[in-house]
Amino acid sequence: MSKYAVVYWSGTGNTEKMAFAVAEGIRAKGAEVGIFHAAEFNPSQTGDYAGIAFGCPSMGAEELEADEFEPVYRAAMPQLSGKPVALFGSYGWGDGEWMRNWQEEVEQASCNLIAEGLIANNEPDEDALAACRALGEKLAG
Ligand SMILES: Cc1cc2nc3c(=O)[nH]c(=O)nc-3n(C[C@H](O)[C@H](O)[C@H](O)COP(=O)(O)O)c2cc1C
């Protein structure tokens, strides 16, 4: 059975809710899923997974969370050549700039970005959670 990982960072739980919904979508496709807070994911495990969904809110000034998420994401990325990758995260007062920048970076990497980065304003509502489940299904599909 294919195994996928959802690797996320979340300060106040919004991106975490998205992460659980993405994982639900992966499971709905009959695949196995490991869900990890970035602080708990060892990038040397990356090769164990058929693909990864990364989740991180907009932090700093339209940036990824720098202490726990970014180092793990940067260590994992080179090991994802040719593999499906999805991006998601929550934001507050901005317009999604962090995700546009993040997506642009990943588009230039050797992985296969399967969809546009999925964003939710603050706490994800039912529509956003449904979109997260669909993203998980697409990743594992
Ligand atoms: C230190 C800090 C910096 C932030 N910077 C931004 C930002 O640049 N743009 C934005 O839209 N939201 C920003 N936010 C708001 C968060 O992205 C928003 O609250 C999000 O829902 C947090 O997700 P989480 O619950 O997964 O931590 C910031 C929040 C914090 C605490």
PDB file of C-alpha atoms and ligand atoms in Angstrom:
ATOM      1  CA  MET A   1       0.000   0.000   0.000  1.00  0.00           C
ATOM      2  CA  SER A   2       1.350   3.469  -0.842  1.00  0.00           C
ATOM      3  CA  LYS A   3       2.283   5.568   2.139  1.00  0.00           C
ATOM      4  CA  TYR A   4       2.040   9.375   2.177  1.00  0.00           C
ATOM      5  CA  ALA A   5       3.060  11.947   4.750  1.00  0.00           C
ATOM      6  CA  VAL A   6       1.389  15.170   5.839  1.00  0.00           C
ATOM      7  CA  VAL A   7       4.051  17.408   7.401  1.00  0.00           C
ATOM      8  CA  TYR A   8       2.782  20.640   8.903  1.00  0.00           C
ATOM      9  CA  TRP A   9       3.458  23.439  11.328  1.00  0.00           C
ATOM     10  CA  SER A  10       0.687  25.273  13.163  1.00  0.00           C
ATOM     11  CA  GLY A  11       0.810  27.810  15.980  1.00  0.00           C
ATOM     12  CA  THR A  12      -2.899  28.200  16.757  1.00  0.00           C
ATOM     13  CA  GLY A  13      -4.391  25.088  15.144  1.00  0.00           C
ATOM     14  CA  ASN A  14      -5.759  26.420  11.840  1.00  0.00           C
ATOM     15  CA  THR A  15      -3.226  24.731   9.577  1.00  0.00           C
ATOM     16  CA  GLU A  16      -3.447  21.664  11.805  1.00  0.00           C
ATOM     17  CA  LYS A  17      -7.184  21.356  11.024  1.00  0.00           C
ATOM     18  CA  MET A  18      -6.309  21.563   7.327  1.00  0.00           C
ATOM     19  CA  ALA A  19      -3.635  18.885   7.797  1.00  0.00           C
ATOM     20  CA  PHE A  20      -6.110  16.443   9.357  1.00  0.00           C
ATOM     21  CA  ALA A  21      -8.530  17.014   6.466  1.00  0.00           C
ATOM     22  CA  VAL A  22      -5.791  16.441   3.862  1.00  0.00           C
ATOM     23  CA  ALA A  23      -4.924  13.195   5.686  1.00  0.00           C
ATOM     24  CA  GLU A  24      -8.596  12.153   5.570  1.00  0.00           C
ATOM     25  CA  GLY A  25      -8.569  12.605   1.800  1.00  0.00           C
ATOM     26  CA  ILE A  26      -5.438  10.475   1.459  1.00  0.00           C
ATOM     27  CA  ARG A  27      -7.040   7.728   3.564  1.00  0.00           C
ATOM     28  CA  ALA A  28     -10.220   7.941   1.483  1.00  0.00           C
ATOM     29  CA  LYS A  29      -8.125   6.809  -1.485  1.00  0.00           C
ATOM     30  CA  GLY A  30      -7.143   3.673   0.417  1.00  0.00           C
ATOM     31  CA  ALA A  31      -3.583   4.872   1.021  1.00  0.00           C
ATOM     32  CA  GLU A  32      -1.710   4.908   4.296  1.00  0.00           C
ATOM     33  CA  VAL A  33      -0.874   8.304   5.809  1.00  0.00           C
ATOM     34  CA  GLY A  34       1.530   9.509   8.460  1.00  0.00           C
ATOM     35  CA  ILE A  35       0.725  12.920   9.896  1.00  0.00           C
ATOM     36  CA  PHE A  36       3.589  14.811  11.524  1.00  0.00           C
ATOM     37  CA  HIS A  37       4.089  18.157  13.158  1.00  0.00           C
ATOM     38  CA  ALA A  38       7.284  19.470  11.526  1.00  0.00           C
ATOM     39  CA  ALA A  39       9.107  19.164  14.842  1.00  0.00           C
ATOM     40  CA  GLU A  40       8.363  15.434  14.815  1.00  0.00           C
ATOM     41  CA  PHE A  41       9.327  14.669  11.221  1.00  0.00           C
ATOM     42  CA  ASN A  42      12.819  13.415  10.538  1.00  0.00           C
ATOM     43  CA  PRO A  43      13.653  14.419   6.932  1.00  0.00           C
ATOM     44  CA  SER A  44      15.765  11.272   6.562  1.00  0.00           C
ATOM     45  CA  GLN A  45      12.406   9.400   6.467  1.00  0.00           C
ATOM     46  CA  THR A  46      11.346  11.265   3.321  1.00  0.00           C
ATOM     47  CA  GLY A  47      12.248   8.380   1.019  1.00  0.00           C
ATOM     48  CA  ASP A  48       9.746   6.137   2.837  1.00  0.00           C
ATOM     49  CA  TYR A  49       6.833   8.126   1.352  1.00  0.00           C
ATOM     50  CA  ALA A  50       5.228   8.093  -2.084  1.00  0.00           C
ATOM     51  CA  GLY A  51       4.474  11.810  -1.722  1.00  0.00           C
ATOM     52  CA  ILE A  52       4.154  14.572   0.847  1.00  0.00           C
ATOM     53  CA  ALA A  53       1.628  17.318   1.612  1.00  0.00           C
ATOM     54  CA  PHE A  54       3.346  20.246   3.330  1.00  0.00           C
ATOM     55  CA  GLY A  55       1.307  22.662   5.437  1.00  0.00           C
ATOM     56  CA  CYS A  56       2.526  25.963   6.878  1.00  0.00           C
ATOM     57  CA  PRO A  57       0.720  29.210   7.728  1.00  0.00           C
ATOM     58  CA  SER A  58       1.878  32.645   6.652  1.00  0.00           C
ATOM     59  CA  MET A  59       4.323  33.786   9.313  1.00  0.00           C
ATOM     60  CA  GLY A  60       6.964  36.495   9.678  1.00  0.00           C
ATOM     61  CA  ALA A  61       6.150  38.894   6.867  1.00  0.00           C
ATOM     62  CA  GLU A  62       4.592  36.547   4.288  1.00  0.00           C
ATOM     63  CA  GLU A  63       7.103  33.837   5.117  1.00  0.00           C
ATOM     64  CA  LEU A  64       7.220  30.196   6.108  1.00  0.00           C
ATOM     65  CA  GLU A  65       7.703  29.447   9.800  1.00  0.00           C
ATOM     66  CA  ALA A  66      11.488  29.623  10.064  1.00  0.00           C
ATOM     67  CA  ASP A  67      12.465  27.649  13.176  1.00  0.00           C
ATOM     68  CA  GLU A  68      10.695  24.313  12.932  1.00  0.00           C
ATOM     69  CA  PHE A  69       9.013  24.075   9.535  1.00  0.00           C
ATOM     70  CA  GLU A  70      11.426  25.574   7.042  1.00  0.00           C
ATOM     71  CA  PRO A  71      14.524  23.483   7.913  1.00  0.00           C
ATOM     72  CA  VAL A  72      12.518  20.246   7.712  1.00  0.00           C
ATOM     73  CA  TYR A  73      10.840  21.230   4.441  1.00  0.00           C
ATOM     74  CA  ARG A  74      14.170  22.288   2.893  1.00  0.00           C
ATOM     75  CA  ALA A  75      15.860  19.027   3.931  1.00  0.00           C
ATOM     76  CA  ALA A  76      13.008  16.914   2.565  1.00  0.00           C
ATOM     77  CA  MET A  77      12.540  18.644  -0.807  1.00  0.00           C
ATOM     78  CA  PRO A  78      15.649  17.369  -2.624  1.00  0.00           C
ATOM     79  CA  GLN A  79      14.536  13.828  -1.798  1.00  0.00           C
ATOM     80  CA  LEU A  80      11.167  14.283  -3.510  1.00  0.00           C
ATOM     81  CA  SER A  81      12.346  14.301  -7.105  1.00  0.00           C
ATOM     82  CA  GLY A  82       9.521  13.154  -9.384  1.00  0.00           C
ATOM     83  CA  LYS A  83       7.188  12.547  -6.444  1.00  0.00           C
ATOM     84  CA  PRO A  84       3.812  14.257  -5.889  1.00  0.00           C
ATOM     85  CA  VAL A  85       3.823  17.204  -3.506  1.00  0.00           C
ATOM     86  CA  ALA A  86       0.942  19.395  -2.263  1.00  0.00           C
ATOM     87  CA  LEU A  87       1.016  22.673  -0.315  1.00  0.00           C
ATOM     88  CA  PHE A  88      -1.544  24.159   2.038  1.00  0.00           C
ATOM     89  CA  GLY A  89      -1.790  26.638   4.898  1.00  0.00           C
ATOM     90  CA  SER A  90      -3.758  29.286   6.722  1.00  0.00           C
ATOM     91  CA  TYR A  91      -3.206  33.048   6.660  1.00  0.00           C
ATOM     92  CA  GLY A  92      -4.536  36.105   8.452  1.00  0.00           C
ATOM     93  CA  TRP A  93      -4.454  39.648   7.170  1.00  0.00           C
ATOM     94  CA  GLY A  94      -2.489  39.210   3.965  1.00  0.00           C
ATOM     95  CA  ASP A  95      -3.559  38.182   0.461  1.00  0.00           C
ATOM     96  CA  GLY A  96      -1.803  34.836   0.208  1.00  0.00           C
ATOM     97  CA  GLU A  97       1.542  36.230  -0.937  1.00  0.00           C
ATOM     98  CA  TRP A  98       3.474  33.677   1.122  1.00  0.00           C
ATOM     99  CA  MET A  99       1.766  30.833  -0.722  1.00  0.00           C
ATOM    100  CA  ARG A 100       2.369  32.370  -4.149  1.00  0.00           C
ATOM    101  CA  ASN A 101       6.084  32.637  -3.333  1.00  0.00           C
ATOM    102  CA  TRP A 102       6.197  29.155  -1.859  1.00  0.00           C
ATOM    103  CA  GLN A 103       4.389  27.658  -4.833  1.00  0.00           C
ATOM    104  CA  GLU A 104       6.723  29.392  -7.274  1.00  0.00           C
ATOM    105  CA  GLU A 105       9.705  27.919  -5.472  1.00  0.00           C
ATOM    106  CA  VAL A 106       8.259  24.410  -5.494  1.00  0.00           C
ATOM    107  CA  GLU A 107       7.295  24.686  -9.170  1.00  0.00           C
ATOM    108  CA  GLN A 108      10.990  25.131  -9.926  1.00  0.00           C
ATOM    109  CA  ALA A 109      11.993  22.066  -7.911  1.00  0.00           C
ATOM    110  CA  SER A 110      12.198  18.562  -9.335  1.00  0.00           C
ATOM    111  CA  CYS A 111       9.095  17.267  -7.543  1.00  0.00           C
ATOM    112  CA  ASN A 112       5.613  17.161  -9.068  1.00  0.00           C
ATOM    113  CA  LEU A 113       3.439  19.907  -7.554  1.00  0.00           C
ATOM    114  CA  ILE A 114      -0.009  18.366  -8.048  1.00  0.00           C
ATOM    115  CA  ALA A 115      -2.182  21.457  -7.508  1.00  0.00           C
ATOM    116  CA  GLU A 116      -2.113  25.137  -6.643  1.00  0.00           C
ATOM    117  CA  GLY A 117      -1.221  25.835  -3.020  1.00  0.00           C
ATOM    118  CA  LEU A 118      -4.422  25.651  -0.986  1.00  0.00           C
ATOM    119  CA  ILE A 119      -5.026  28.578   1.370  1.00  0.00           C
ATOM    120  CA  ALA A 120      -7.644  29.234   4.047  1.00  0.00           C
ATOM    121  CA  ASN A 121      -8.258  32.536   5.808  1.00  0.00           C
ATOM    122  CA  ASN A 122      -7.789  31.959   9.567  1.00  0.00           C
ATOM    123  CA  GLU A 123      -9.815  28.953  10.763  1.00  0.00           C
ATOM    124  CA  PRO A 124     -10.762  26.749   7.785  1.00  0.00           C
ATOM    125  CA  ASP A 125     -14.534  26.632   7.189  1.00  0.00           C
ATOM    126  CA  GLU A 126     -16.407  23.608   5.807  1.00  0.00           C
ATOM    127  CA  ASP A 127     -15.629  24.583   2.199  1.00  0.00           C
ATOM    128  CA  ALA A 128     -11.930  24.916   2.987  1.00  0.00           C
ATOM    129  CA  LEU A 129     -11.894  21.560   4.772  1.00  0.00           C
ATOM    130  CA  ALA A 130     -13.640  19.930   1.803  1.00  0.00           C
ATOM    131  CA  ALA A 131     -10.965  21.429  -0.467  1.00  0.00           C
ATOM    132  CA  CYS A 132      -8.299  19.973   1.848  1.00  0.00           C
ATOM    133  CA  ARG A 133      -9.875  16.523   1.628  1.00  0.00           C
ATOM    134  CA  ALA A 134      -9.965  16.839  -2.177  1.00  0.00           C
ATOM    135  CA  LEU A 135      -6.301  17.850  -2.161  1.00  0.00           C
ATOM    136  CA  GLY A 136      -5.435  14.733  -0.151  1.00  0.00           C
ATOM    137  CA  GLU A 137      -7.404  12.566  -2.582  1.00  0.00           C
ATOM    138  CA  LYS A 138      -5.579  14.127  -5.522  1.00  0.00           C
ATOM    139  CA  LEU A 139      -2.208  13.587  -3.875  1.00  0.00           C
ATOM    140  CA  ALA A 140      -2.909   9.908  -3.321  1.00  0.00           C
ATOM    141  CA  GLY A 141      -4.845   9.449  -6.581  1.00  0.00           C
TER     142      GLY A 141
HETATM  143  C1  LIG B   1       4.198  35.921  14.046  1.00  0.00           C
HETATM  144  C2  LIG B   1       3.050  35.882  13.075  1.00  0.00           C
HETATM  145  C3  LIG B   1       3.242  36.393  11.793  1.00  0.00           C
HETATM  146  C4  LIG B   1       2.191  36.373  10.866  1.00  0.00           C
HETATM  147  N1  LIG B   1       2.384  36.897   9.605  1.00  0.00           N
HETATM  148  C5  LIG B   1       1.354  36.886   8.727  1.00  0.00           C
HETATM  149  C6  LIG B   1       1.548  37.426   7.426  1.00  0.00           C
HETATM  150  O1  LIG B   1       2.623  37.906   7.040  1.00  0.00           O
HETATM  151  N2  LIG B   1       0.477  37.402   6.569  1.00  0.00           N
HETATM  152  C7  LIG B   1      -0.744  36.880   6.931  1.00  0.00           C
HETATM  153  O2  LIG B   1      -1.662  36.860   6.114  1.00  0.00           O
HETATM  154  N3  LIG B   1      -0.938  36.366   8.165  1.00  0.00           N
HETATM  155  C8  LIG B   1       0.083  36.354   9.076  1.00  0.00           C
HETATM  156  N4  LIG B   1      -0.113  35.815  10.314  1.00  0.00           N
HETATM  157  C9  LIG B   1      -1.416  35.256  10.659  1.00  0.00           C
HETATM  158  C10 LIG B   1      -1.418  33.727  10.573  1.00  0.00           C
HETATM  159  O3  LIG B   1      -0.963  33.290   9.311  1.00  0.00           O
HETATM  160  C11 LIG B   1      -2.837  33.230  10.833  1.00  0.00           C
HETATM  161  O4  LIG B   1      -3.220  33.582  12.140  1.00  0.00           O
HETATM  162  C12 LIG B   1      -2.972  31.728  10.621  1.00  0.00           C
HETATM  163  O5  LIG B   1      -4.336  31.377  10.705  1.00  0.00           O
HETATM  164  C13 LIG B   1      -2.181  30.954  11.663  1.00  0.00           C
HETATM  165  O6  LIG B   1      -2.297  29.589  11.365  1.00  0.00           O
HETATM  166  P1  LIG B   1      -2.060  28.479  12.478  1.00  0.00           P
HETATM  167  O7  LIG B   1      -3.282  28.495  13.391  1.00  0.00           O
HETATM  168  O8  LIG B   1      -1.941  27.202  11.722  1.00  0.00           O
HETATM  169  O9  LIG B   1      -0.816  28.857  13.221  1.00  0.00           O
HETATM  170  C14 LIG B   1       0.922  35.838  11.249  1.00  0.00           C
HETATM  171  C15 LIG B   1       0.746  35.340  12.545  1.00  0.00           C
HETATM  172  C16 LIG B   1       1.792  35.357  13.444  1.00  0.00           C
HETATM  173  C17 LIG B   1       1.566  34.809  14.828  1.00  0.00           C
END
